[in-house]
Coordinates of N, CA and C in Angstrom, one line a residue:
X1 N -41.0 1.4 8.8 CA -39.7 1.5 9.6 C -39.0 0.7 9.8
X2 N -39.2 -0.5 9.7 CA -38.3 -1.5 9.6 C -37.5 -1.8 8.1
X3 N -38.5 -1.8 7.3 CA -37.8 -1.7 5.6 C -37.3 -0.9 5.7
X4 N -37.2 0.6 6.0 CA -36.3 1.7 6.3 C -34.9 1.4 6.6
X5 N -35.1 0.5 7.7 CA -33.9 0.6 8.6 C -32.9 -0.6 7.8
X6 N -33.8 -1.5 8.0 CA -33.1 -2.3 7.2 C -32.2 -2.1 5.8
X7 N -33.0 -1.2 4.6 CA -32.7 -0.7 3.7 C -30.8 -0.2 4.3
X8 N -31.4 0.5 5.3 CA -30.2 1.8 5.5 C -28.9 0.4 6.1
X9 N -29.3 0.0 6.9 CA -28.6 -0.8 6.9 C -27.2 -1.8 5.9
X10 N -27.9 -2.5 4.9 CA -27.7 -2.8 3.5 C -26.8 -2.2 3.2
X11 N -27.4 -0.5 2.8 CA -26.4 0.1 2.3 C -25.1 0.1 2.8
X12 N -25.2 0.5 4.6 CA -24.0 1.3 5.1 C -22.6 -0.2 5.7
X13 N -23.2 -1.3 5.2 CA -22.8 -2.3 5.3 C -21.4 -2.5 5.0
X14 N -21.5 -2.3 3.6 CA -19.7 -2.1 2.6 C -19.2 -1.2 3.3
X15 N -19.3 -0.2 3.9 CA -18.4 1.6 3.8 C -18.5 1.0 5.5
X16 N -19.3 0.3 6.1 CA -18.6 0.1 7.7 C -17.2 -1.2 7.3
X17 N -17.8 -1.9 6.5 CA -16.7 -3.0 6.6 C -15.4 -2.9 6.1
X18 N -15.2 -1.7 5.7 CA -14.1 -1.2 4.6 C -13.0 0.0 6.4
X19 N -13.4 -0.7 7.3 CA -12.4 0.5 8.2 C -11.5 0.5 7.5
X20 N -11.0 2.2 7.5 CA -9.2 2.0 7.1 C -8.8 2.0 7.9
X21 N -7.3 1.3 8.2 CA -6.2 1.3 9.3 C -5.0 1.2 8.2
X22 N -4.9 2.8 8.5 CA -3.9 3.2 7.5 C -2.7 3.7 8.2
X23 N -1.0 3.7 8.1 CA -0.9 4.6 9.2 C 1.1 3.6 8.6
X24 N 1.7 4.5 9.3 CA 3.4 4.1 9.1 C 3.9 5.4 8.5
X25 N 5.2 4.4 8.2 CA 6.3 5.5 7.3 C 7.1 5.0 6.5
X26 N 7.8 5.6 5.8 CA 8.5 5.0 5.1 C 9.7 6.0 5.3
X27 N 10.8 6.0 4.9 CA 11.7 7.0 4.5 C 13.0 6.6 3.9
X28 N 13.7 7.3 3.0 CA 14.2 7.0 2.1 C 15.4 8.0 2.0
X29 N 16.9 7.6 2.2 CA 17.4 8.8 2.2 C 18.6 8.2 1.5
X30 N 19.0 8.6 0.0 CA 19.7 8.5 -0.7 C 20.9 9.8 -1.2
X31 N 22.5 9.1 -1.3 CA 23.2 10.0 -1.2 C 23.1 10.6 -3.0
X32 N 22.3 10.5 -3.7 CA 21.8 10.7 -5.1 C 20.7 11.4 -5.4
X33 N 19.8 11.1 -4.6 CA 18.6 11.3 -5.0 C 18.0 12.3 -3.2
X34 N 18.7 12.6 -2.1 CA 18.3 13.3 -1.7 C 17.4 12.4 -0.5
X35 N 17.1 12.9 0.7 CA 16.0 12.2 1.2 C 14.5 12.4 1.7
X36 N 13.7 12.0 2.0 CA 12.5 12.2 1.9 C 11.9 11.1 3.3
X37 N 10.4 11.6 2.9 CA 9.6 10.2 3.9 C 8.1 10.8 3.3
X38 N 7.6 9.9 4.3 CA 6.0 9.9 3.3 C 5.3 9.1 4.4
X39 N 4.1 9.4 5.2 CA 3.3 8.7 5.6 C 1.8 8.7 4.8
X40 N 1.4 7.3 4.4 CA 0.7 7.7 3.7 C -1.1 7.8 4.4
X41 N -1.6 8.5 4.2 CA -3.2 9.0 4.1 C -4.0 8.6 3.6
X42 N -3.9 7.7 2.3 CA -4.7 7.3 1.0 C -4.4 5.7 0.6
X43 N -4.9 4.5 0.4 CA -5.1 3.6 -0.2 C -5.8 3.3 -1.3
X44 N -5.5 3.1 -2.2 CA -6.4 2.7 -3.7 C -5.6 0.9 -3.8
X45 N -6.5 0.1 -4.1 CA -6.1 -1.1 -5.0 C -6.3 -1.0 -5.9
X46 N -5.1 -2.2 -5.7 CA -4.1 -2.3 -7.6 C -5.6 -2.7 -8.4
X47 N -6.6 -3.6 -7.6 CA -7.4 -3.8 -9.2 C -7.7 -3.4 -9.8
X48 N -7.9 -1.8 -9.8 CA -8.3 -0.8 -10.4 C -7.4 -1.0 -11.7
X49 N -5.6 -0.7 -11.7 CA -5.1 -1.2 -12.1 C -4.6 -2.4 -12.8
X50 N -5.0 -3.5 -12.4 CA -4.4 -4.9 -13.1 C -3.6 -5.2 -12.2
X51 N -3.3 -5.6 -10.9 CA -2.6 -5.9 -10.4 C -2.6 -6.1 -8.9
X52 N -2.1 -7.5 -8.2 CA -3.0 -7.9 -6.5 C -1.6 -6.8 -6.0
X53 N -2.4 -5.5 -5.3 CA -1.8 -5.1 -4.3 C -2.4 -3.6 -4.3
X54 N -1.9 -2.6 -3.3 CA -2.1 -1.1 -2.8 C -1.7 0.0 -3.9
X55 N -1.8 0.9 -4.1 CA -1.2 2.5 -4.1 C -1.1 3.1 -2.5
X56 N 0.3 3.4 -2.1 CA -0.2 4.3 -0.8 C 1.0 5.7 -1.4
X57 N -0.4 7.1 -1.1 CA -0.3 7.6 -1.2 C -0.1 8.7 0.2
X58 N 0.5 9.6 0.2 CA 0.2 11.2 1.4 C -0.8 12.3 0.3
X59 N -1.4 12.4 1.5 CA -2.4 13.9 1.0 C -1.5 15.2 0.5
X60 N -1.8 16.1 -0.2 CA -1.1 16.9 -1.2 C 0.1 16.3 -1.1
X61 N 0.5 14.5 -2.0 CA 1.8 14.4 -2.5 C 2.5 14.8 -3.3
X62 N 3.5 14.8 -2.6 CA 4.7 15.8 -3.3 C 5.2 15.0 -4.5
X63 N 4.4 14.4 -4.9 CA 5.8 13.0 -6.1 C 5.9 11.4 -4.8
X64 N 5.3 11.9 -4.0 CA 6.2 10.3 -3.0 C 4.9 9.6 -3.4
X65 N 5.2 8.2 -2.9 CA 4.2 7.2 -3.7 C 5.2 5.9 -3.5
X66 N 4.0 5.0 -2.6 CA 4.5 3.9 -2.5 C 3.5 2.4 -2.8
X67 N 4.1 1.7 -4.3 CA 2.9 0.8 -4.6 C 3.7 -0.5 -4.3
X68 N 2.8 -1.3 -3.4 CA 2.8 -2.8 -3.1 C 2.2 -4.2 -3.8
X69 N 2.8 -4.8 -4.6 CA 2.4 -6.2 -5.1 C 2.9 -7.2 -4.8
X70 N 1.9 -8.0 -5.3 CA 2.3 -8.9 -4.9 C 1.6 -10.1 -6.0
X71 N 3.4 -10.3 -7.1 CA 2.7 -10.9 -7.9 C 2.9 -11.8 -8.1
X72 N 2.3 -13.5 -8.8 CA 2.3 -14.6 -8.5 C 3.6 -14.9 -9.7
X73 N 3.9 -14.4 -10.1 CA 5.7 -15.1 -10.5 C 6.3 -14.6 -9.8
X74 N 7.2 -13.0 -9.8 CA 7.8 -12.7 -9.4 C 7.8 -12.2 -7.5
X75 N 6.6 -13.1 -7.0 CA 6.4 -12.4 -5.9 C 6.4 -11.5 -5.0
X76 N 7.0 -10.5 -3.7 CA 6.4 -9.5 -3.7 C 7.4 -8.5 -3.6
X77 N 6.7 -6.8 -4.5 CA 7.8 -6.0 -4.6 C 7.2 -4.8 -3.9
X78 N 8.0 -4.2 -3.7 CA 6.9 -2.7 -2.8 C 8.4 -1.4 -3.8
X79 N 7.9 -0.8 -4.4 CA 8.4 0.3 -5.3 C 8.2 1.7 -4.4
X80 N 9.2 2.8 -4.9 CA 8.5 3.7 -4.1 C 9.2 5.4 -5.4
X81 N 8.5 6.2 -5.6 CA 8.4 6.8 -6.7 C 9.4 8.0 -5.9
X82 N 10.3 8.5 -6.5 CA 11.6 9.7 -6.5 C 10.8 10.4 -6.9
X83 N 10.8 11.6 -5.7 CA 10.5 13.0 -5.6 C 10.5 13.9 -7.2
X84 N 10.5 14.5 -7.7 CA 11.1 15.0 -8.8 C 11.6 14.5 -10.2
X85 N 12.1 13.0 -9.8 CA 12.4 12.2 -11.0 C 11.4 11.1 -11.6
X86 N 11.3 10.9 -13.2 CA 10.8 10.0 -13.6 C 10.9 8.6 -13.2
X87 N 11.6 8.2 -11.7 CA 12.6 7.0 -11.8 C 11.5 6.6 -10.6
X88 N 11.9 5.1 -10.1 CA 11.5 5.0 -8.8 C 12.7 4.0 -8.6
X89 N 12.3 3.7 -7.0 CA 13.3 2.4 -6.3 C 12.4 1.2 -6.0
X90 N 12.8 0.4 -6.5 CA 12.0 -1.0 -6.4 C 12.9 -1.8 -5.2
X91 N 12.2 -2.7 -4.7 CA 12.5 -3.9 -4.0 C 12.1 -5.2 -4.0
X92 N 12.8 -5.9 -3.6 CA 12.7 -7.4 -4.2 C 12.8 -8.3 -2.7
X93 N 12.4 -9.7 -2.6 CA 12.3 -10.2 -2.2 C 14.6 -10.9 -2.3
X94 N 14.9 -10.3 -3.0 CA 16.2 -10.7 -3.7 C 17.1 -9.3 -3.1
X95 N 16.7 -8.8 -3.1 CA 17.7 -7.8 -2.7 C 17.8 -7.8 -1.2
X96 N 19.3 -7.3 -1.3 CA 19.6 -7.3 -0.2 C 19.7 -7.0 0.9
X97 N 17.6 -7.3 1.9 CA 18.2 -6.0 3.2 C 17.8 -6.5 4.1
X98 N 18.0 -5.8 5.8 CA 18.0 -7.2 6.8 C 16.8 -7.3 7.1
X99 N 15.8 -6.8 6.8 CA 14.2 -7.0 7.0 C 13.5 -7.0 5.2
X100 N 12.7 -7.9 5.5 CA 11.8 -7.8 3.4 C 10.7 -8.6 4.2
X101 N 9.9 -8.3 5.1 CA 8.2 -8.7 5.8 C 7.4 -7.5 4.9
X102 N 6.7 -8.5 3.9 CA 6.1 -8.0 3.0 C 4.7 -8.7 3.3
X103 N 3.2 -8.1 3.5 CA 2.3 -9.1 2.8 C 0.7 -8.3 2.7
X104 N 0.4 -9.0 1.4 CA -0.9 -8.7 1.0 C -2.3 -9.5 0.7
X105 N -2.8 -9.6 1.6 CA -4.0 -9.7 1.3 C -5.3 -9.6 1.1
X106 N -6.3 -10.3 0.5 CA -7.8 -10.0 0.2 C -8.5 -9.9 1.7
X107 N -9.1 -8.9 1.9 CA -9.9 -8.2 2.7 C -11.9 -9.2 2.6
X108 N -12.3 -9.7 3.6 CA -13.7 -10.1 3.6 C -14.5 -8.7 2.7
X109 N -14.7 -8.1 2.1 CA -15.6 -6.6 1.8 C -15.0 -6.6 0.3
X110 N -16.2 -6.5 -0.3 CA -15.9 -6.1 -2.0 C -16.7 -5.4 -2.3
X111 N -16.4 -3.5 -2.6 CA -17.3 -2.5 -3.1 C -17.1 -2.6 -4.3
X112 N -18.5 -2.3 -5.0 CA -18.1 -1.3 -6.6 C -17.3 -3.0 -7.6
X113 N -17.4 -4.4 -7.1 CA -16.8 -5.2 -7.6 C -15.0 -5.3 -7.1
X114 N -14.6 -4.4 -6.1 CA -13.3 -4.4 -6.0 C -13.2 -4.6 -5.0
X115 N -12.2 -5.3 -4.3 CA -11.8 -6.0 -3.5 C -11.1 -5.4 -2.5
X116 N -11.5 -5.7 -1.4 CA -10.7 -4.4 -0.3 C -9.7 -5.1 0.2
X117 N -8.3 -4.5 0.5 CA -6.6 -5.0 0.6 C -6.3 -4.8 1.8
X118 N -5.5 -5.8 2.4 CA -5.3 -5.3 4.1 C -3.6 -5.9 3.8
X119 N -2.8 -5.6 4.4 CA -1.7 -6.4 4.8 C -0.6 -4.8 5.8
X120 N 0.7 -5.2 5.1 CA 1.7 -4.7 5.6 C 3.0 -4.7 5.0
X121 N 3.4 -4.3 4.9 CA 5.1 -4.2 4.5 C 6.2 -3.4 5.4
X122 N 7.0 -4.1 6.5 CA 8.4 -3.6 7.1 C 9.5 -3.6 6.5
X123 N 10.3 -3.4 5.9 CA 11.4 -3.6 5.3 C 12.5 -2.3 5.5
X124 N 13.7 -3.5 5.8 CA 14.6 -2.5 5.8 C 15.9 -2.6 5.0
X125 N 17.0 -1.6 4.5 CA 17.3 -1.8 3.5 C 18.6 -1.2 3.6
X126 N 20.0 -1.5 3.9 CA 20.9 -0.2 4.2 C 21.8 -1.0 3.3
X127 N 22.5 0.3 1.9 CA 23.7 -0.5 1.0 C 24.3 0.9 0.9
X128 N 25.6 1.1 0.7 CA 26.5 2.0 0.5 C 25.8 3.7 -0.4
X129 N 25.6 4.4 0.2 CA 24.9 5.7 -0.1 C 23.4 5.7 -0.2
X130 N 22.8 4.7 0.5 CA 20.9 4.2 0.5 C 20.5 3.3 1.9
X131 N 19.7 4.0 2.2 CA 19.1 3.2 3.2 C 17.4 3.4 3.1
X132 N 16.6 2.7 3.3 CA 15.2 2.6 3.2 C 14.9 1.7 4.5
X133 N 13.9 2.4 5.4 CA 14.0 1.6 6.2 C 11.6 2.2 5.9
X134 N 11.0 1.3 6.1 CA 9.5 1.1 5.6 C 8.9 0.6 6.9
X135 N 7.8 1.1 7.0 CA 6.7 0.2 8.7 C 5.6 0.4 8.1
X136 N 4.9 0.1 7.2 CA 3.4 0.8 6.4 C 2.8 -0.5 7.0
X137 N 1.7 -0.7 7.1 CA 0.3 -1.1 7.5 C -1.2 -0.6 6.8
X138 N -2.0 -1.2 6.6 CA -3.1 -0.8 5.0 C -3.7 -1.9 5.8
X139 N -5.8 -1.5 5.4 CA -6.7 -2.6 5.5 C -7.6 -1.8 5.0
X140 N -8.8 -2.3 4.4 CA -10.2 -1.4 3.8 C -9.6 -0.7 2.5
X141 N -8.8 -0.7 1.9 CA -8.2 -0.8 0.4 C -8.8 -0.8 -1.1
X142 N -9.3 0.2 -1.2 CA -10.5 -0.4 -2.4 C -10.5 0.3 -3.7

């Protein structure tokens, strides 16, 4: 019985360690592309696609999505899909935003050789014809 219990605990630990904390909202209001909001329900580590960061999407995705990247050369970026278009809006620290607070870091768990990713993105950008506000948090993204 002890051996069975120990085996169960070892199998369960990676799943237990990736307790997801995923939430927040992104809202975009653009004169050119319209307005939309997105509240992430799914996060996937960028390691699957060879970048350090995460992809955040919403269940029943209607073309929205956010990619948060920590590039060793270019630094942080936040890319938002424009629904119905084959385009995205990309924000970087060089973008004139009132707030650009982005953090991406490895968690302490690895599942199938993919590190769990955690962090947050708090961004407020306003320009003529465009307003982007994001307050996103994520952890346990594998």
